[in-house]
mmCIF file with all atom_site columns, C-alpha atoms in Angstrom:
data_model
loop_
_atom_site.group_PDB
_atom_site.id
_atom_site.type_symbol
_atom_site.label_atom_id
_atom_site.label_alt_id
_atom_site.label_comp_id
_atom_site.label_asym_id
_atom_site.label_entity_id
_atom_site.label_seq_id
_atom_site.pdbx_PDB_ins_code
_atom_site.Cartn_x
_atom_site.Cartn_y
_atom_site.Cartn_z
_atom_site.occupancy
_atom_site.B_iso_or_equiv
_atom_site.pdbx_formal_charge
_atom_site.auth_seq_id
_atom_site.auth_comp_id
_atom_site.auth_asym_id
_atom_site.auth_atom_id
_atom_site.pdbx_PDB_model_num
ATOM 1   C CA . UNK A 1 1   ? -13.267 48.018 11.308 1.00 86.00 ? 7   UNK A CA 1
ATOM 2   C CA . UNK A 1 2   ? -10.030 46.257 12.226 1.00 93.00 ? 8   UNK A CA 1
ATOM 3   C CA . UNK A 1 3   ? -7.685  48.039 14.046 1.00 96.00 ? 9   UNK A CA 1
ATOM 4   C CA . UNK A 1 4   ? -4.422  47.384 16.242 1.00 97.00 ? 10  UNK A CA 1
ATOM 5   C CA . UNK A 1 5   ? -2.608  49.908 18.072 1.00 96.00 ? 11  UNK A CA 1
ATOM 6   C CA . UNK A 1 6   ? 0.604   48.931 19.591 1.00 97.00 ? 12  UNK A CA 1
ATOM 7   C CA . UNK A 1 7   ? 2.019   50.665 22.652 1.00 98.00 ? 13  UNK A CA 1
ATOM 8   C CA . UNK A 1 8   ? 4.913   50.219 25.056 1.00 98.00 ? 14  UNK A CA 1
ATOM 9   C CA . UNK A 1 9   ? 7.909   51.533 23.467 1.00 98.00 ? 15  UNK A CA 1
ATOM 10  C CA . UNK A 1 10  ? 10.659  54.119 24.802 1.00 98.00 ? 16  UNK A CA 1
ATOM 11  C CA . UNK A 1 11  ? 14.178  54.635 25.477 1.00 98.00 ? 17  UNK A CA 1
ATOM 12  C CA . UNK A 1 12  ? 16.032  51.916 26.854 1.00 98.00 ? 18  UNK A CA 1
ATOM 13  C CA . UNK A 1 13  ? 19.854  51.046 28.058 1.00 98.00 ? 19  UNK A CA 1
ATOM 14  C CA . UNK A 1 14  ? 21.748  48.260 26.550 1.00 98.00 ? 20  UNK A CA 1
ATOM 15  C CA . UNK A 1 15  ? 20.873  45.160 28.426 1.00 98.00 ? 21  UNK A CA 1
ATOM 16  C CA . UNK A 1 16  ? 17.589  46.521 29.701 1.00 98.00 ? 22  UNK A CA 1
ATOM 17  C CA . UNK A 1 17  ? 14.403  44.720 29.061 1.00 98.00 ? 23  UNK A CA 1
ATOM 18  C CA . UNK A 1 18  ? 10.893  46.784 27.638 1.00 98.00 ? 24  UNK A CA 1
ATOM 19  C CA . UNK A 1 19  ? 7.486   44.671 27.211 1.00 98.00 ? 25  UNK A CA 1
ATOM 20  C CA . UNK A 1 20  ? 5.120   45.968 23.887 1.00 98.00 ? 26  UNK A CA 1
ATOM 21  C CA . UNK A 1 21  ? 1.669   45.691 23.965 1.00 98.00 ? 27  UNK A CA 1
ATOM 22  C CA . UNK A 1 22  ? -0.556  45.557 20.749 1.00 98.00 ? 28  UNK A CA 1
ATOM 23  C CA . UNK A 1 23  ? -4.691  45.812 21.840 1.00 98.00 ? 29  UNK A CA 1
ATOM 24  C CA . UNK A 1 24  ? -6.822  44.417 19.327 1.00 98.00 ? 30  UNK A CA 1
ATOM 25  C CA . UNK A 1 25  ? -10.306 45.128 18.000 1.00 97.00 ? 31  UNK A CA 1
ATOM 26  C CA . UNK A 1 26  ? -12.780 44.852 15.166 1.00 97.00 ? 32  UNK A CA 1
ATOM 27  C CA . UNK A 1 27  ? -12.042 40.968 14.471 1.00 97.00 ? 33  UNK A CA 1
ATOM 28  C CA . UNK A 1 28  ? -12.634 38.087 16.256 1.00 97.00 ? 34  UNK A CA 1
ATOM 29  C CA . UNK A 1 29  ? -8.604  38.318 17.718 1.00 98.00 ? 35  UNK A CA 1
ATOM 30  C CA . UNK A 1 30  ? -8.553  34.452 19.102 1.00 98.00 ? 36  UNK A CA 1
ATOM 31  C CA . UNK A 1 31  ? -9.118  32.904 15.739 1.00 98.00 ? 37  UNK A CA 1
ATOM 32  C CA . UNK A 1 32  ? -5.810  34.536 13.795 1.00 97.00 ? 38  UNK A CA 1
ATOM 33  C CA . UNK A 1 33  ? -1.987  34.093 14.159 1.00 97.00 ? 39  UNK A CA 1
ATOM 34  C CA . UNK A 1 34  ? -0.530  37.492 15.040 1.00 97.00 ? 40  UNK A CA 1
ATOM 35  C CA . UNK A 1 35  ? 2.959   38.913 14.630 1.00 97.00 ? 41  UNK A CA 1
ATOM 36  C CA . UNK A 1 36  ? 5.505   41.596 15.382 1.00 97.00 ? 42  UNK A CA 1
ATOM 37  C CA . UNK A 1 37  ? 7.741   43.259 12.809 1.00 96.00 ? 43  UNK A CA 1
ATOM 38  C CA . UNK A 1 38  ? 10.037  45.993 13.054 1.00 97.00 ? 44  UNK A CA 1
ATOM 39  C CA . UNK A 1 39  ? 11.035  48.641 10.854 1.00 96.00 ? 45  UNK A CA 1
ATOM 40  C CA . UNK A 1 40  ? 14.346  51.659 10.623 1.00 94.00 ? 46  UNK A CA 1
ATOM 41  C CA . UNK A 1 41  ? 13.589  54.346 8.303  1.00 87.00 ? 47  UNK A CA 1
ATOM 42  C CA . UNK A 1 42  ? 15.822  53.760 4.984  1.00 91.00 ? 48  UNK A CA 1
ATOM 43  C CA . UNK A 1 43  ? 16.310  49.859 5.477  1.00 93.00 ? 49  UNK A CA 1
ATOM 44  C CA . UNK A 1 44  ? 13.965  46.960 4.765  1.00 91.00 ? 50  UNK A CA 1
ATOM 45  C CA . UNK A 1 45  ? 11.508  46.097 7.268  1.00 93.00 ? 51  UNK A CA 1
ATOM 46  C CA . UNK A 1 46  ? 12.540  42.639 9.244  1.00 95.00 ? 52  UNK A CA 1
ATOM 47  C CA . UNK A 1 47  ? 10.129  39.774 10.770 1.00 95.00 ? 53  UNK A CA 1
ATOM 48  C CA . UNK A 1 48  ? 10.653  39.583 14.470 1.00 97.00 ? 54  UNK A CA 1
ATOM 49  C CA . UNK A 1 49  ? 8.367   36.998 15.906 1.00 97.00 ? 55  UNK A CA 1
ATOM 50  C CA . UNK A 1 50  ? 4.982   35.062 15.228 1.00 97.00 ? 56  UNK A CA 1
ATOM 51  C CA . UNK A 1 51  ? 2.580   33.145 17.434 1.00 97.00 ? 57  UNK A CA 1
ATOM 52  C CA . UNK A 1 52  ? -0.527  30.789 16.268 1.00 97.00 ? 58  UNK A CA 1
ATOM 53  C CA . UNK A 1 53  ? -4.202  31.675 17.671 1.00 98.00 ? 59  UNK A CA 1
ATOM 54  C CA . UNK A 1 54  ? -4.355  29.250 20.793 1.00 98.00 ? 60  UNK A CA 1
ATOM 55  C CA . UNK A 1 55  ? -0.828  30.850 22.019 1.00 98.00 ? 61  UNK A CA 1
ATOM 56  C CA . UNK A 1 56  ? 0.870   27.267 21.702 1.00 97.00 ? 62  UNK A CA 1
ATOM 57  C CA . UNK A 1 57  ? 3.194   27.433 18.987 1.00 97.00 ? 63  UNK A CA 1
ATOM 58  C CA . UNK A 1 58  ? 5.652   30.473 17.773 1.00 97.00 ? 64  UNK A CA 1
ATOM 59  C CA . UNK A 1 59  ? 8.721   30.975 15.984 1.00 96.00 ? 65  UNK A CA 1
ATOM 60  C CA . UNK A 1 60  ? 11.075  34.119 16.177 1.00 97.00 ? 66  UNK A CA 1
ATOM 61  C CA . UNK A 1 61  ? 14.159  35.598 14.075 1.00 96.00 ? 67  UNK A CA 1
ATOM 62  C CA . UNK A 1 62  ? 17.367  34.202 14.691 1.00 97.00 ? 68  UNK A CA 1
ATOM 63  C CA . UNK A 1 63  ? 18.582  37.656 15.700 1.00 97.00 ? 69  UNK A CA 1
ATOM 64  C CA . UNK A 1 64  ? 16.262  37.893 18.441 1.00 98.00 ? 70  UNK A CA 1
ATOM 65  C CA . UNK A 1 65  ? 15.854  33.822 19.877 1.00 98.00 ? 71  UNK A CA 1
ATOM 66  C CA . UNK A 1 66  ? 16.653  33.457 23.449 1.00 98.00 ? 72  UNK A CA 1
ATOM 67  C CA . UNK A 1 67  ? 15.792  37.155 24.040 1.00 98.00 ? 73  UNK A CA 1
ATOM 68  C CA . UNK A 1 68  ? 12.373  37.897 23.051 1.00 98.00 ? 74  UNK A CA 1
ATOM 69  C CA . UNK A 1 69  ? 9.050   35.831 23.932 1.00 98.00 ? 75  UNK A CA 1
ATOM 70  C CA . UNK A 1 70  ? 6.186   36.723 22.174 1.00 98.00 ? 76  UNK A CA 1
ATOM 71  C CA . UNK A 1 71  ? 2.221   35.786 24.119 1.00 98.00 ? 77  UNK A CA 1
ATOM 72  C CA . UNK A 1 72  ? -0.902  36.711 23.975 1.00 98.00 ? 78  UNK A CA 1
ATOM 73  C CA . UNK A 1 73  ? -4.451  37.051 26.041 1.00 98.00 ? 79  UNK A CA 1
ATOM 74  C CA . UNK A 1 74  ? -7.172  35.929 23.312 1.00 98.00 ? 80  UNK A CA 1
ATOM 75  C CA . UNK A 1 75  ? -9.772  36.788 26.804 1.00 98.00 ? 81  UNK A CA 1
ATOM 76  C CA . UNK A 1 76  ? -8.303  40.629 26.818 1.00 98.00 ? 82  UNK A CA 1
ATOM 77  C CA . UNK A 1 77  ? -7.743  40.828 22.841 1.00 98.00 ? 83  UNK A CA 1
ATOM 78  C CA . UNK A 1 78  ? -4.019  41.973 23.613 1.00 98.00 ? 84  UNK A CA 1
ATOM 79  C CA . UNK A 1 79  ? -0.694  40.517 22.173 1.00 98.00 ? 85  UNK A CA 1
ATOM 80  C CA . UNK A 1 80  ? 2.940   41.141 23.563 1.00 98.00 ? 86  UNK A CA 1
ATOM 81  C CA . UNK A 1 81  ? 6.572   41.162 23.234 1.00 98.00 ? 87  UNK A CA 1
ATOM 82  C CA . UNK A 1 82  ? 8.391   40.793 26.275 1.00 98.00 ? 88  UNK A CA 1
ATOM 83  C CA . UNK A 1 83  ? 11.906  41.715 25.267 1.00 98.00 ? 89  UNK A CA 1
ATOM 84  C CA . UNK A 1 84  ? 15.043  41.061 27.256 1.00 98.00 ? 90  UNK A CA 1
ATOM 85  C CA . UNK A 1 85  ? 18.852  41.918 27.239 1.00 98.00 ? 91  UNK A CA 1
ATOM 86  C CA . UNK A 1 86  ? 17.781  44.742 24.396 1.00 98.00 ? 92  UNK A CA 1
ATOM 87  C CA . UNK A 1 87  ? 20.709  46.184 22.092 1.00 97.00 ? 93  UNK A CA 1
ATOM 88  C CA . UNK A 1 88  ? 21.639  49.009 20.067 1.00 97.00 ? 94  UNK A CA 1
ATOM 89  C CA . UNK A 1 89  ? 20.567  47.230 16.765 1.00 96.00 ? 95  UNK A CA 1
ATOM 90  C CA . UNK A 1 90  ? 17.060  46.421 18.487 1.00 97.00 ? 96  UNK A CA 1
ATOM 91  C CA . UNK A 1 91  ? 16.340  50.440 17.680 1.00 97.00 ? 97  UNK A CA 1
ATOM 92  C CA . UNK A 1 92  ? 13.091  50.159 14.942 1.00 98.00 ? 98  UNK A CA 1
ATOM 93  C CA . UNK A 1 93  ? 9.921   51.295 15.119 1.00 98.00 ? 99  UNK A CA 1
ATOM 94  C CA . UNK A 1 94  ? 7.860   48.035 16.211 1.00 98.00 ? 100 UNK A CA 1
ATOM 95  C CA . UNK A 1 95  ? 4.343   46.796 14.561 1.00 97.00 ? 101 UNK A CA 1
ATOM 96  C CA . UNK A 1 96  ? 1.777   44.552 15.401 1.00 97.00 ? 102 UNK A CA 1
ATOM 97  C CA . UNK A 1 97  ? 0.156   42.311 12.205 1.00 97.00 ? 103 UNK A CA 1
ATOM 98  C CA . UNK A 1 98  ? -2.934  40.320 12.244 1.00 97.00 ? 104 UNK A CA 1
ATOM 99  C CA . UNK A 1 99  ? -2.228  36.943 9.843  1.00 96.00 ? 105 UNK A CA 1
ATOM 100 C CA . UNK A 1 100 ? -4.954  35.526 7.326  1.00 95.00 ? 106 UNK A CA 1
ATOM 101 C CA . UNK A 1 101 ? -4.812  31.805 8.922  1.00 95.00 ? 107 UNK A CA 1
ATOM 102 C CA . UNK A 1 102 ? -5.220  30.578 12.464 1.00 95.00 ? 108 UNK A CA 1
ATOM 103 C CA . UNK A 1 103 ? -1.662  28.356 12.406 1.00 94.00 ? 109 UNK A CA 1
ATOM 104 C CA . UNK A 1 104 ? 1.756   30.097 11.987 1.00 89.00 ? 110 UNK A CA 1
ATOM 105 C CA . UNK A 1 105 ? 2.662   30.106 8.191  1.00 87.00 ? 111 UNK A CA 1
ATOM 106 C CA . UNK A 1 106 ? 6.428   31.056 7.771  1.00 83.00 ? 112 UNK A CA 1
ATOM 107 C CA . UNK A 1 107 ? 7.114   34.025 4.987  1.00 82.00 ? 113 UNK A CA 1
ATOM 108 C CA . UNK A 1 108 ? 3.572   35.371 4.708  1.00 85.00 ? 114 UNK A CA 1
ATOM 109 C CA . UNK A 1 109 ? 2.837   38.884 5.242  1.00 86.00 ? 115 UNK A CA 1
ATOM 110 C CA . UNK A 1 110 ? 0.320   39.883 8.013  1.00 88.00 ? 116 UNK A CA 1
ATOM 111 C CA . UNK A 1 111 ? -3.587  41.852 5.927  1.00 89.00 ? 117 UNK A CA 1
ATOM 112 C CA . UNK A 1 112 ? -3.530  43.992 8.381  1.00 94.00 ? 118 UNK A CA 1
ATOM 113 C CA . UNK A 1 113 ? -1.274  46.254 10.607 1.00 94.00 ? 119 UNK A CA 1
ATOM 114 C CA . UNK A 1 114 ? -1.075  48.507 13.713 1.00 92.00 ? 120 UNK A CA 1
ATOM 115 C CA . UNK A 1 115 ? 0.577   52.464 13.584 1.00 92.00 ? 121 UNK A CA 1
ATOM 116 C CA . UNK A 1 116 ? 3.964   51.247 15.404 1.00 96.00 ? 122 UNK A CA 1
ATOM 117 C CA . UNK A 1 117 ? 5.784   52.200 18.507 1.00 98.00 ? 123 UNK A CA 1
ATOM 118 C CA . UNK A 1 118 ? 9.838   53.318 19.063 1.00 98.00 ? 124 UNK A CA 1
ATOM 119 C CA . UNK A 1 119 ? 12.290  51.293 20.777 1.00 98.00 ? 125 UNK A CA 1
ATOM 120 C CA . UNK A 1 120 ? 14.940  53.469 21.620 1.00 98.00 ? 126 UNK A CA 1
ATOM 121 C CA . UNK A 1 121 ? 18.267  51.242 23.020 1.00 98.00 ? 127 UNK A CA 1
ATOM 122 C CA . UNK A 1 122 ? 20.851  53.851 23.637 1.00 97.00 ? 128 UNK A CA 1
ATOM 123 C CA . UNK A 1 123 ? 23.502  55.063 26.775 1.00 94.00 ? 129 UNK A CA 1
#
């Protein structure tokens, strides 16, 4: 019933900027917190950003502040990650998450996630 599909990703230069797009359906997407992750096969997966239900509060990873923003459309059902000045280390597969509350909540996993896209940041 719920599903997420996020979209967007490619190859990318150092510095460049690339915008993700996660399109939501099955749930009622302007009553839940959503979030990005991102994973690299072989190493743990690492929270990225989070942002309530109304759009008015988020919170990001220290390794990413000042570079990515994180909004959403609750009339279109679509989240996004508008990501600037992108680096080599930015290189993961990226998923969207729908949280279980509509307020951010720090350290708890999303119930349900999207298949992923690659960001590729290479010369």
């Amino acid at each position: 019933e719920v599903q997420l599909q996020a979209s967007g990703g490619g190859l990318v230069q150092p510095g460049g900027s690339l915008r993700l797009t996660c399109a939501a359906e099955g749930f009622t997407f302007g009553n839940y917190a959503m979030t990005w992750v991102r994973e690299v096969p072989g190493k743990e997966r690492e929270w990225v950003a989070v942002i309530n239900a109304s759009g008015r509060t988020t919170d990001y990873a220290e390794s990413v502040k000042g570079r990515f923003l994180v909004t959403r459309d609750n009339a279109k059902n679509t989240l996004y990650l508008q990501m600037y000045r992108l680096q080599p280390d930015d290189t993961a597969v990226y998923y969207c998450g729908k949280q279980r509350e509509a307020f951010v909540v720090i350290g708890v996993s999303a119930d349900v996630w999207g298949q992923g896209t690659l960001v590729t940041v290479s010369s």
